[in-house]
PDB file of C-alpha atoms in Angstrom:
ATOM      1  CA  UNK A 972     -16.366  13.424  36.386  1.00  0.00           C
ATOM      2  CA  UNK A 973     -15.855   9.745  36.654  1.00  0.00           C
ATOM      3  CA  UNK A 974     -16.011   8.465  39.994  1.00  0.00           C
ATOM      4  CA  UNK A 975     -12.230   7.443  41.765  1.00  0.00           C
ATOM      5  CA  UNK A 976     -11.756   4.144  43.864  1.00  0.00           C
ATOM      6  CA  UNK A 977      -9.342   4.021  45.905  1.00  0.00           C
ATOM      7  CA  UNK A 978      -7.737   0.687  47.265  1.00  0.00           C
ATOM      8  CA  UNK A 979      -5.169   1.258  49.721  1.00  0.00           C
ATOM      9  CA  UNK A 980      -4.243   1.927  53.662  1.00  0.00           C
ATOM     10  CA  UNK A 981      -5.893   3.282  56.671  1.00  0.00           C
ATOM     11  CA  UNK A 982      -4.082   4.152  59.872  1.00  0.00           C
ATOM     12  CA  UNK A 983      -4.412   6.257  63.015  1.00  0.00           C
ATOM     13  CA  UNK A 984      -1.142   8.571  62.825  1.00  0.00           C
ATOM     14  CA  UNK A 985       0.394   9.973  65.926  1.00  0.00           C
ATOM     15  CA  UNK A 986       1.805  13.128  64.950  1.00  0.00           C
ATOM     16  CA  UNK A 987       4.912  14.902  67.373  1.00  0.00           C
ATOM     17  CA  UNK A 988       5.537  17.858  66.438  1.00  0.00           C
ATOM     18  CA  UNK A 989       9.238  18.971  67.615  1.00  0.00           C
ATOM     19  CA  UNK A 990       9.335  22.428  68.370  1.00  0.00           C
ATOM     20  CA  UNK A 991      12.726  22.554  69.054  1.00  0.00           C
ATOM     21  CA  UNK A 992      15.686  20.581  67.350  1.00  0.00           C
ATOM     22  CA  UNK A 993      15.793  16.884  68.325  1.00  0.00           C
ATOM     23  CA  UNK A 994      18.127  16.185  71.422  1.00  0.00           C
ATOM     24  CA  UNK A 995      18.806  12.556  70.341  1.00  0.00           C
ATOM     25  CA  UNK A 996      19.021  10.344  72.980  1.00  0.00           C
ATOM     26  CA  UNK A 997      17.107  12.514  75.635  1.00  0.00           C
ATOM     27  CA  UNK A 998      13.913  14.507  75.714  1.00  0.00           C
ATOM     28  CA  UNK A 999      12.504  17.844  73.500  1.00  0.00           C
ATOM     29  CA  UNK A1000       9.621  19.562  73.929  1.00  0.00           C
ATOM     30  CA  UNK A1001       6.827  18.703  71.266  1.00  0.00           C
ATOM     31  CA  UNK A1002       3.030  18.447  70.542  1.00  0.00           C
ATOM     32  CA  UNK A1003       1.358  15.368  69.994  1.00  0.00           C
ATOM     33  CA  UNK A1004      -1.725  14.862  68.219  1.00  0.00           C
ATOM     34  CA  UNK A1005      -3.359  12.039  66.721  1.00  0.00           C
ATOM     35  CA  UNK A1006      -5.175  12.054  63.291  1.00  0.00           C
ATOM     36  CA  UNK A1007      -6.539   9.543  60.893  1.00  0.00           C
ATOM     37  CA  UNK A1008      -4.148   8.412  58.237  1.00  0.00           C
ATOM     38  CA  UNK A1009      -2.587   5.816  55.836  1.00  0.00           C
ATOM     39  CA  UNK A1010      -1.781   6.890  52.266  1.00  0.00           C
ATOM     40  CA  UNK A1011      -4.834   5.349  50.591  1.00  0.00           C
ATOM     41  CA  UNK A1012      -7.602   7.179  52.812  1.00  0.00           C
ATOM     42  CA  UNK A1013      -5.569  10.544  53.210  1.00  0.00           C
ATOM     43  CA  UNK A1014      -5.944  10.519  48.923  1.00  0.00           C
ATOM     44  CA  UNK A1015      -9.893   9.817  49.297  1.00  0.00           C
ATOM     45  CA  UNK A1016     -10.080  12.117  52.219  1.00  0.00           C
ATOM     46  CA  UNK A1017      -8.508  15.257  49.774  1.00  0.00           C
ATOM     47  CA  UNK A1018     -10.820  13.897  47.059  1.00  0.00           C
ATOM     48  CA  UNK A1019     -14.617  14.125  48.784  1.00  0.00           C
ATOM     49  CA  UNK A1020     -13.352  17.032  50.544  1.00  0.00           C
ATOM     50  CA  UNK A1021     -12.382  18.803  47.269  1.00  0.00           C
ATOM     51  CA  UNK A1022     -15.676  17.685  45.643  1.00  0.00           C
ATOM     52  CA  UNK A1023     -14.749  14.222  43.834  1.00  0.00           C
ATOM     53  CA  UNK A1024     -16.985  10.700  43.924  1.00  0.00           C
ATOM     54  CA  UNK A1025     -14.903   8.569  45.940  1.00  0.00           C
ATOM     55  CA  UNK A1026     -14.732   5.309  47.200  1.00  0.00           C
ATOM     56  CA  UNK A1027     -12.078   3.565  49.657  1.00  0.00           C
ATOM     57  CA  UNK A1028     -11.741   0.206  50.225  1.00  0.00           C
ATOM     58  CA  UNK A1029      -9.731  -0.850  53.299  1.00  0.00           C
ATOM     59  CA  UNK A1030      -9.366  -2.765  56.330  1.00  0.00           C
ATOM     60  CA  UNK A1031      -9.560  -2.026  60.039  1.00  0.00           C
ATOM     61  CA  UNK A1032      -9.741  -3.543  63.178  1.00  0.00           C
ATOM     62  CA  UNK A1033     -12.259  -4.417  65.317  1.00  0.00           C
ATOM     63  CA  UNK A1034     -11.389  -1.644  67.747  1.00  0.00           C
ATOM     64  CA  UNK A1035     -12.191   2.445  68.781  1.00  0.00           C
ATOM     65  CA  UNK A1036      -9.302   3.745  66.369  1.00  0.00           C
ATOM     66  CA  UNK A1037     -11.257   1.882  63.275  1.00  0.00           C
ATOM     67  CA  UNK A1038     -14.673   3.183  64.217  1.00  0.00           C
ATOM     68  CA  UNK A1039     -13.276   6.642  64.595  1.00  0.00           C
ATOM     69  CA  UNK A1040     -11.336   6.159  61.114  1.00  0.00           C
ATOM     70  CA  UNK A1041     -14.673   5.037  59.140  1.00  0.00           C
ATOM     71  CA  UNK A1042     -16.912   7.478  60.902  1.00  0.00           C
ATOM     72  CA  UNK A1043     -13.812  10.111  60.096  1.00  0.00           C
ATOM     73  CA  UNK A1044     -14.226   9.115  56.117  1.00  0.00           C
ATOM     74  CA  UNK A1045     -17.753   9.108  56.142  1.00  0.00           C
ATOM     75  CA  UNK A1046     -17.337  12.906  57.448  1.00  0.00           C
ATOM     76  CA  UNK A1047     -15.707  13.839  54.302  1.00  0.00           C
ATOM     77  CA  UNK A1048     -18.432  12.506  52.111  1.00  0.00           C
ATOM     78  CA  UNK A1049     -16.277   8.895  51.383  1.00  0.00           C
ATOM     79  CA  UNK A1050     -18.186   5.914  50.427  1.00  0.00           C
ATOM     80  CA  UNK A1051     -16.120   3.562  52.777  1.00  0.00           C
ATOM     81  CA  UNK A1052     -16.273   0.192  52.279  1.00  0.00           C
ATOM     82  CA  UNK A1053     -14.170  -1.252  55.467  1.00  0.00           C
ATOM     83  CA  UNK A1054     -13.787  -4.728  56.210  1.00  0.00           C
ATOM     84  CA  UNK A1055     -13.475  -5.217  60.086  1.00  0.00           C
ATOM     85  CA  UNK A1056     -10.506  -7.195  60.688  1.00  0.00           C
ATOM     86  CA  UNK A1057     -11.694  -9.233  64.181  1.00  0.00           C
ATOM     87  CA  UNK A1058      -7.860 -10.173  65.281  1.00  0.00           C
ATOM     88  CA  UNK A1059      -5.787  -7.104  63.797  1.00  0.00           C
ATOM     89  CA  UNK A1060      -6.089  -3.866  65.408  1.00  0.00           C
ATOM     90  CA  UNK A1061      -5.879  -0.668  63.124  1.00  0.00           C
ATOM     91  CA  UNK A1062      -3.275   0.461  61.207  1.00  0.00           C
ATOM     92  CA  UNK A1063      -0.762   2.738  63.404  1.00  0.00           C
ATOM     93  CA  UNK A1064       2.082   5.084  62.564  1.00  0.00           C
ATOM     94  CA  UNK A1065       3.820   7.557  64.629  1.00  0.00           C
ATOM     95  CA  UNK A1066       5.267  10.574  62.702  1.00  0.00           C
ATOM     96  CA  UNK A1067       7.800  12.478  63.552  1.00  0.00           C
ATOM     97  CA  UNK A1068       8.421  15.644  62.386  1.00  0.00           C
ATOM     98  CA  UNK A1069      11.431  17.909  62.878  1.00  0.00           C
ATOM     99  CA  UNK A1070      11.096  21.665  63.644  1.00  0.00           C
ATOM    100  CA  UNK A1071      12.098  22.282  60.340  1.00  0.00           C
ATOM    101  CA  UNK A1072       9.329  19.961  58.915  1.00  0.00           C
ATOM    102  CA  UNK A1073      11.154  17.167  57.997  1.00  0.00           C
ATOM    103  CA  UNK A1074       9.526  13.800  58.495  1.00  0.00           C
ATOM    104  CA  UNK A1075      10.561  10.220  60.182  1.00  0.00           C
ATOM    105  CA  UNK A1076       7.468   7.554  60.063  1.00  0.00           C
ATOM    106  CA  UNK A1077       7.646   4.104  62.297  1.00  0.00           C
ATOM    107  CA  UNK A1078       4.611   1.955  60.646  1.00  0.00           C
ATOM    108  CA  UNK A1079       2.622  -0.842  62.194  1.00  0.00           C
ATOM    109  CA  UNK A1080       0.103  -1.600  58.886  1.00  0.00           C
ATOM    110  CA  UNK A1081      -2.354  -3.955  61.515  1.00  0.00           C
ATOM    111  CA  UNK A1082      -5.586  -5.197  59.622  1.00  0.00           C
ATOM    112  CA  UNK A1083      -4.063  -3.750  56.560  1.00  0.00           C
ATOM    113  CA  UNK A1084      -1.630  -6.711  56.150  1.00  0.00           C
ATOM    114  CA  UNK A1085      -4.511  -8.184  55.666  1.00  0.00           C
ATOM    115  CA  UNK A1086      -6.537  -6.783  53.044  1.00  0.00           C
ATOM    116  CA  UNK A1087      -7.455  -9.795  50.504  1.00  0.00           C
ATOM    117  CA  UNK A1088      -8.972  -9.730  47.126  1.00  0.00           C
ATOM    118  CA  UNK A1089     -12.423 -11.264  48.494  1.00  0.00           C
ATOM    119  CA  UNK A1090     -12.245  -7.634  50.069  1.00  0.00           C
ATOM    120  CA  UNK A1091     -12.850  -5.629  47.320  1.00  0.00           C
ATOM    121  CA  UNK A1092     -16.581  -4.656  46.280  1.00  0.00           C
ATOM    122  CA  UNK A1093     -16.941  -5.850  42.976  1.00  0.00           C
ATOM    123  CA  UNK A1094     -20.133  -3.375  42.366  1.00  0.00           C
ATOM    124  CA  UNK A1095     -17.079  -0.678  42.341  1.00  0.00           C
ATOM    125  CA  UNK A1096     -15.304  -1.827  39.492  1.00  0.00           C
ATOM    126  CA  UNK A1097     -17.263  -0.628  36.717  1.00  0.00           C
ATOM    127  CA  UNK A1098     -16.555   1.230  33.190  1.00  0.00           C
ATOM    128  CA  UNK A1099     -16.191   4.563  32.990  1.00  0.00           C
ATOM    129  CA  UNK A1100     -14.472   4.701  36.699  1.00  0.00           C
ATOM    130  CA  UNK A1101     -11.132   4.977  37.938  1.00  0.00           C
ATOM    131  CA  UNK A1102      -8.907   2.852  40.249  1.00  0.00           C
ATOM    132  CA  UNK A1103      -6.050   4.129  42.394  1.00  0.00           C
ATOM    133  CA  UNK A1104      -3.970   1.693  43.822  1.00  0.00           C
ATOM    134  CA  UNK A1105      -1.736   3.049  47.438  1.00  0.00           C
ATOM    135  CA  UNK A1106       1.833   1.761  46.508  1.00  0.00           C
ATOM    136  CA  UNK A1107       1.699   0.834  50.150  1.00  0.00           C
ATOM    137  CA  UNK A1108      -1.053  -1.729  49.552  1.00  0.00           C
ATOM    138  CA  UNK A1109       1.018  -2.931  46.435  1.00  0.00           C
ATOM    139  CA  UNK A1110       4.137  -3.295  48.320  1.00  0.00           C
ATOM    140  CA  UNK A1111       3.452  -5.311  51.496  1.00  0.00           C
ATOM    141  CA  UNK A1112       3.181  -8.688  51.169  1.00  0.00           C
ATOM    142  CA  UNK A1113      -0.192  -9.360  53.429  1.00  0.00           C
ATOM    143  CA  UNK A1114      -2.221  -7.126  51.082  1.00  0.00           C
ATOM    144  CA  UNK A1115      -0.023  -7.404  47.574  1.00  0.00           C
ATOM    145  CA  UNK A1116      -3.097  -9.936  46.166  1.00  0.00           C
ATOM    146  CA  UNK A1117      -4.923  -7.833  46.719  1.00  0.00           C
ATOM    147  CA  UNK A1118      -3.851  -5.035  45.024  1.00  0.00           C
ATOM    148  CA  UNK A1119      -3.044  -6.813  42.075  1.00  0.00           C
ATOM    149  CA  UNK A1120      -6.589  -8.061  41.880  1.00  0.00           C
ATOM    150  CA  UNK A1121      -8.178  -4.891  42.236  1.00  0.00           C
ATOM    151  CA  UNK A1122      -5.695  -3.732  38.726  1.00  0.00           C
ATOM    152  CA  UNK A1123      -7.108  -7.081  37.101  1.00  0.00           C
ATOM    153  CA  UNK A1124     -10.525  -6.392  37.748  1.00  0.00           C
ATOM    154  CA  UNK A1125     -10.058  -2.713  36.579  1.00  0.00           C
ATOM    155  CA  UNK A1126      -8.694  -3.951  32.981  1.00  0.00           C
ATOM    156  CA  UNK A1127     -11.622  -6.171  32.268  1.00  0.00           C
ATOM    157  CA  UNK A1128     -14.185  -3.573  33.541  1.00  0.00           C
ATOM    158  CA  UNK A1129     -12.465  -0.773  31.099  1.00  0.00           C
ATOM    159  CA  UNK A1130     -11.228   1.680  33.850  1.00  0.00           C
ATOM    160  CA  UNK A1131      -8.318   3.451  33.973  1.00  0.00           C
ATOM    161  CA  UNK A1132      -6.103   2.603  36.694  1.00  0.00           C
ATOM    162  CA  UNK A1133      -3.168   4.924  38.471  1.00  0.00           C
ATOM    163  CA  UNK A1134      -0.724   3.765  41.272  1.00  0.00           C
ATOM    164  CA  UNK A1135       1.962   5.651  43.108  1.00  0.00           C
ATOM    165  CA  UNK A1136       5.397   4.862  44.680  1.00  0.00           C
ATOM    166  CA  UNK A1137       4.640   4.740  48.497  1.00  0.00           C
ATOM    167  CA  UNK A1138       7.664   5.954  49.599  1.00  0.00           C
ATOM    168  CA  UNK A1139      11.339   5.082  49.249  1.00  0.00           C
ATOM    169  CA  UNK A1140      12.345   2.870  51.574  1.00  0.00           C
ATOM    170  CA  UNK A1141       9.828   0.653  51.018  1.00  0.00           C
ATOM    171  CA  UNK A1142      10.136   0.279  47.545  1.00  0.00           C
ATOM    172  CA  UNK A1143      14.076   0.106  47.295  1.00  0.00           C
ATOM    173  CA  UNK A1144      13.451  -3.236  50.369  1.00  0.00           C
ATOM    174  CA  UNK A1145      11.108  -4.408  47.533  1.00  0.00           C
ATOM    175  CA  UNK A1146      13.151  -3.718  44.708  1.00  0.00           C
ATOM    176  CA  UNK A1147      12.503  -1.672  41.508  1.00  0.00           C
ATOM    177  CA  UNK A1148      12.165  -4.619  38.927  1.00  0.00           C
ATOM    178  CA  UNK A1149       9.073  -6.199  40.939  1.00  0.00           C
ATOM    179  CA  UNK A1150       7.307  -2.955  41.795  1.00  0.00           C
ATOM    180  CA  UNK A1151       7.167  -1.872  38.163  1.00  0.00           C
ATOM    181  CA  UNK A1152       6.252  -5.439  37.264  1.00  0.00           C
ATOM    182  CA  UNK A1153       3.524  -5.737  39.528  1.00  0.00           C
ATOM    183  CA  UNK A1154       2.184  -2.387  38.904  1.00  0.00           C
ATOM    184  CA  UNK A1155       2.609  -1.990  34.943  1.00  0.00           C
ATOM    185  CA  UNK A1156      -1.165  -2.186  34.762  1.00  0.00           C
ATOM    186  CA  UNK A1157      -1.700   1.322  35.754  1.00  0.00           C
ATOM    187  CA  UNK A1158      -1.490   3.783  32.932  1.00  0.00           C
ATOM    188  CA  UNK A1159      -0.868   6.131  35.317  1.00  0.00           C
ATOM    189  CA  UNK A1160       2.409   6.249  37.944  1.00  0.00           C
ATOM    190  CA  UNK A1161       2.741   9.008  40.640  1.00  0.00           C
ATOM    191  CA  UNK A1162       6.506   9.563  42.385  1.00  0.00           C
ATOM    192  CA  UNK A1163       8.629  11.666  43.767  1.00  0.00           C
ATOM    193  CA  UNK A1164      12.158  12.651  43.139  1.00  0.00           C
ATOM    194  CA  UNK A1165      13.592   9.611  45.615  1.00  0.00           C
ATOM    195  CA  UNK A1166      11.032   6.912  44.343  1.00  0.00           C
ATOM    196  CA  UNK A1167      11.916   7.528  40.931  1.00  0.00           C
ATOM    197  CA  UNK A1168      15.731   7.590  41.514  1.00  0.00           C
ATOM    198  CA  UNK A1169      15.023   4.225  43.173  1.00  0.00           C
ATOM    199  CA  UNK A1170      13.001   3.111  40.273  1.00  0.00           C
ATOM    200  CA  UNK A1171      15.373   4.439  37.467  1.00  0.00           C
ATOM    201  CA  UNK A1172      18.620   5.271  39.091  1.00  0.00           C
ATOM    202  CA  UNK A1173      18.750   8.270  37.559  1.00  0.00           C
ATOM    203  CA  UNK A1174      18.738  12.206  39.785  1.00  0.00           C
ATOM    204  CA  UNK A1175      17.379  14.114  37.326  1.00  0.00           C
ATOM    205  CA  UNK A1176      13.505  14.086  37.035  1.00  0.00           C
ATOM    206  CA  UNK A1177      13.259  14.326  33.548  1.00  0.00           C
ATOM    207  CA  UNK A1178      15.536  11.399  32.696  1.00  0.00           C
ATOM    208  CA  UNK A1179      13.710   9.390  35.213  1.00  0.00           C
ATOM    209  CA  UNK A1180      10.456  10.323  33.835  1.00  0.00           C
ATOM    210  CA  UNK A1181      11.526   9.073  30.293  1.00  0.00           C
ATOM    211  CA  UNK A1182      12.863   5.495  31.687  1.00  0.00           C
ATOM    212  CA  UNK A1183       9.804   5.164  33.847  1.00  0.00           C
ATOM    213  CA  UNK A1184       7.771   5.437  30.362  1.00  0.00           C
ATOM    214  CA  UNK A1185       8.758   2.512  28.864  1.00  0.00           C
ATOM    215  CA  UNK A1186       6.584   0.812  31.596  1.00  0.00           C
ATOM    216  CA  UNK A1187       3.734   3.703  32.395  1.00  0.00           C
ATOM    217  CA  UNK A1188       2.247   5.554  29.586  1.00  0.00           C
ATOM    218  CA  UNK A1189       2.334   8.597  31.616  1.00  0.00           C
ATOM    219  CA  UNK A1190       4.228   9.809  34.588  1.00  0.00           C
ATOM    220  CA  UNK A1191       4.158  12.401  37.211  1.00  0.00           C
ATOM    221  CA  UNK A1192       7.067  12.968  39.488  1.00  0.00           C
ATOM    222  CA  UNK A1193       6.234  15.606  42.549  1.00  0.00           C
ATOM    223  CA  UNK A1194       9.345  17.939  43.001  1.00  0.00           C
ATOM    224  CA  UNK A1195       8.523  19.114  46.479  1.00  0.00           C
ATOM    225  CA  UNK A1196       9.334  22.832  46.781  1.00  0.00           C
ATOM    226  CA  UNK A1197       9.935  22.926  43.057  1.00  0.00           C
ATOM    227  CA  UNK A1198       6.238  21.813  41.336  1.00  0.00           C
ATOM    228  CA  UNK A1199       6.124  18.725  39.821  1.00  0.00           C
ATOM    229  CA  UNK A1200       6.526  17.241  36.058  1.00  0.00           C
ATOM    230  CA  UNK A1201       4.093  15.359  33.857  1.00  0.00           C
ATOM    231  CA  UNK A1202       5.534  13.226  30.971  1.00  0.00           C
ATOM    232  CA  UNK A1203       4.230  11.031  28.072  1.00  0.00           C
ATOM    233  CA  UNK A1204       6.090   9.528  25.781  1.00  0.00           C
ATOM    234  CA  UNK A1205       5.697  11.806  22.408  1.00  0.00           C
ATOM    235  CA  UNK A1206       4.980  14.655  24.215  1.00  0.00           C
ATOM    236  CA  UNK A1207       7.855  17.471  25.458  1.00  0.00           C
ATOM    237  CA  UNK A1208       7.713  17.575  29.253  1.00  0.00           C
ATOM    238  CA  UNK A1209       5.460  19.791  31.320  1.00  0.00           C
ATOM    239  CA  UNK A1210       6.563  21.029  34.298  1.00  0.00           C
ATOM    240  CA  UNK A1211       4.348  23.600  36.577  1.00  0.00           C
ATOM    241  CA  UNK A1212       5.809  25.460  39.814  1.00  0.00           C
ATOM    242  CA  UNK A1213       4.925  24.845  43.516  1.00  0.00           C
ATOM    243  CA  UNK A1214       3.338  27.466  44.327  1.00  0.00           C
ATOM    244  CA  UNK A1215       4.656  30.081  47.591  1.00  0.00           C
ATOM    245  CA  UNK A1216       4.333  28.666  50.948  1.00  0.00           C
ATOM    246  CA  UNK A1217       5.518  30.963  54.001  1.00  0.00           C
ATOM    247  CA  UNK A1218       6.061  28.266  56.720  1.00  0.00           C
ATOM    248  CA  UNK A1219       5.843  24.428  56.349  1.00  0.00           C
ATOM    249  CA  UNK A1220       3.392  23.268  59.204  1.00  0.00           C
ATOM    250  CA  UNK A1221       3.614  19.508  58.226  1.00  0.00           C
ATOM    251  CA  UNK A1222       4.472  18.186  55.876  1.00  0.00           C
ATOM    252  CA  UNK A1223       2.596  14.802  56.207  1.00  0.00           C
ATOM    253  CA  UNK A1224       0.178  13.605  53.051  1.00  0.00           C
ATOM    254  CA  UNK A1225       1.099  16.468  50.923  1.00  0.00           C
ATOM    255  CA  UNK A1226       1.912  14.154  48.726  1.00  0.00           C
ATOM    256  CA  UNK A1227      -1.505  12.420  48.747  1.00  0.00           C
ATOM    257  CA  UNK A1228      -3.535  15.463  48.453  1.00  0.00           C
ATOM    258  CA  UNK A1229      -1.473  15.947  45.388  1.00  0.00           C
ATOM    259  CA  UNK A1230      -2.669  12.977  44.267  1.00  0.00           C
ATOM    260  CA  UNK A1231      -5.983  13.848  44.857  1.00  0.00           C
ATOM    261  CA  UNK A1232      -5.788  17.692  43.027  1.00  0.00           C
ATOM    262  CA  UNK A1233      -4.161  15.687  39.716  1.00  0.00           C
ATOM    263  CA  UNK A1234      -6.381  12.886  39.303  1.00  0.00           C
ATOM    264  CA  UNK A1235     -10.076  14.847  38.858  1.00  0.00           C
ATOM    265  CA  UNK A1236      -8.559  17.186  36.313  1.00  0.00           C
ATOM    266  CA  UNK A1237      -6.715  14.313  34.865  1.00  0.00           C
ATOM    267  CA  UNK A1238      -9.800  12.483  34.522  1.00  0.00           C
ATOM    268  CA  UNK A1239     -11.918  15.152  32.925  1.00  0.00           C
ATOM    269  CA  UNK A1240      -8.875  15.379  30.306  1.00  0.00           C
ATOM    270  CA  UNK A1241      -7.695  18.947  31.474  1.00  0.00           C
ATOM    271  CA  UNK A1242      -4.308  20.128  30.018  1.00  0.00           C
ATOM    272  CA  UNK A1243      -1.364  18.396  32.130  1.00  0.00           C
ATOM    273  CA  UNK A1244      -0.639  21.638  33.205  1.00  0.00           C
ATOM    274  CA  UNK A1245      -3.713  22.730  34.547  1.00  0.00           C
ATOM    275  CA  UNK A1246      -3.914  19.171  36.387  1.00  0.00           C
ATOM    276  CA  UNK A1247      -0.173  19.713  37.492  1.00  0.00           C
ATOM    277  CA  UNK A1248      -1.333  23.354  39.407  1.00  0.00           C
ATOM    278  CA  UNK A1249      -4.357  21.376  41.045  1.00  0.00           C
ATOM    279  CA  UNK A1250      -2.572  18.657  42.753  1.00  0.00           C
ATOM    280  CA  UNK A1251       0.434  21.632  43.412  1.00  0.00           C
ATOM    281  CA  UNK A1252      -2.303  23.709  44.918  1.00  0.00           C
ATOM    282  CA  UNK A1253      -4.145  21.075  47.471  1.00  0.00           C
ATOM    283  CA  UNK A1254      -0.436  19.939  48.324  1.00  0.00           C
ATOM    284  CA  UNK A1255       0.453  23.566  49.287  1.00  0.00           C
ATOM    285  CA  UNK A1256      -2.642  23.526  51.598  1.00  0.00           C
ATOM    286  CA  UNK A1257      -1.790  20.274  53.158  1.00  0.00           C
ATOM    287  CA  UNK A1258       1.844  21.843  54.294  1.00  0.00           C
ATOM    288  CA  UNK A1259      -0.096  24.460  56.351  1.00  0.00           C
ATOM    289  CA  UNK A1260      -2.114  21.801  58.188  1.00  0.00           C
ATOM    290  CA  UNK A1261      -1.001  19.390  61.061  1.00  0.00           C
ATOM    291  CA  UNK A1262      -1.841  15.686  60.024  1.00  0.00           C
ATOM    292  CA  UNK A1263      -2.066  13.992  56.351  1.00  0.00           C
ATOM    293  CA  UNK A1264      -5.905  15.292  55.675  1.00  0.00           C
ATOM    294  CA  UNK A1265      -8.074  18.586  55.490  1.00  0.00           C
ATOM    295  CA  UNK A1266      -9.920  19.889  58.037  1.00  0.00           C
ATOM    296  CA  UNK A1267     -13.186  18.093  58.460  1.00  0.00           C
TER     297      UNK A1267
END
């Protein structure tokens, strides 16, 4: 299997877990945690852990929370390549999730405002691998060269390159016409159901998979609860079912360990359904775990 780099975002997340409904305004009852983070390393965390060759390349601070965050990659089997920012601190963001599961994220990226092209290992980009790019690393301003620098060096090495849509807020503040701009490089695009209404306009997945083609050669959209779709242009849609959870833990980085199921099988040219049920599958697991990343 070709080996993955991964460009993108590390945090520290602070996790409270409600476990009653939210009394806005006053106090409830929850559990805190804290856990190692940021959309970028949660994917390469799900990808050593699952058995990929992965690489991350991020920044962090000069601080404890950084040191535990490399050491924590390391753990999985990631070959982390973090700069040490000496004025930023690491990457924070408190999650807050609902008793029903439902998440709210406040985000302080720290050193990863920071990420620059002169960041990124050039050793890594090589033919024959493949890049991810975190649409969070795309998005923000600080660390936008970056990103695009890490698609351009990609292209002339001959490796394919994938990117996803971060979240929604995010990309609607940026604005759909730049983010596909930016990121039409990848051949690749990840979403869900609210990035790609925000890309395309459009509520129904399918539709939005079929505008989002005229700029990706393939698309997946994740459909929560429901599975997630595949689409090429030329090809009749594939769509594969979540499958059964009994109670949502957290849902925090399902999405990214999606990301991480897809791409392997994806990358050893498995059918899109069969790559489709192995991001669905590591996504169920992640919704029966508290944080964004497996167990070490």
């Amino acid at each position: 299997m070709a080996r993955i780099v991964v460009i993108g975002d590390l945090m520290t997340d602070t996790v409270a877990h409600a476990t009653l409904p939210l009394a806005r305004g006053s106090d409830t009852p929850a559990t805190v945690t804290m856990h190692g983070g940021g959309s970028g390393a949660n994917i390469a965390a799900w990808l050593a852990a699952d058995g990929a060759d992965v690489a991350f390349v991020g920044r962090r601070g000069a601080d404890i929370a950084g040191r535990n965050r490399d050491m924590e990659l390391m753990g999985y089997g990631v070959d982390a390549r973090l700069v040490m920012d000496p004025e930023r601190p690491t990457g924070t963001c408190v999650v807050m999730v609902t008793h029903k599961g439902e998440r709210t994220m406040l985000s302080d990226p720290g050193a990863n405002a920071a990420l620059s092209p002169d960041d990124l290992p050039h050793d890594l980009f090589v033919p024959g691998a493949h890049l991810h790019v975190s649409g969070y690393t795309l998005l923000a301003e600080g660390s936008r060269a970056a990103a695009l620098a890490a698609l351009d060096f990609s292209r002339r090495a001959g490796m394919s390159a994938s990117v996803d849509g971060a979240s929604a807020a995010p990309l609607e503040r940026a604005g759909a016409e730049p983010f596909l701009e930016l990121s039409s490089n990848a051949v690749l695009l990840f979403v869900n159901v609210a990035q790609a209404k925000v890309l395309t306009g459009r509520d129904d997945p399918e539709q939005a998979a079929r505008v989002l083609t005229a700029w990706y050669p393939q698309v997946v959209i994740k459909l929560g609860g429901d599975g997630a779709l595949f689409y090429a242009n030329g090809r009749p849609p594939v769509r594969v079912p979540a499958p059964p959870v009994e109670r949502v833990i957290d849902g925090t980085g399902a999405g990214d360990a999606f990301v991480a199921g897809f791409l392997p099988a994806w990358l050893d040219k498995k059918p899109p359904a069969e790559a489709l049920g192995s991001g669905c599958r590591l996504a169920a697991h992640a919704l029966n775990l508290i944080g964004a990343r497996p167990v070490l």
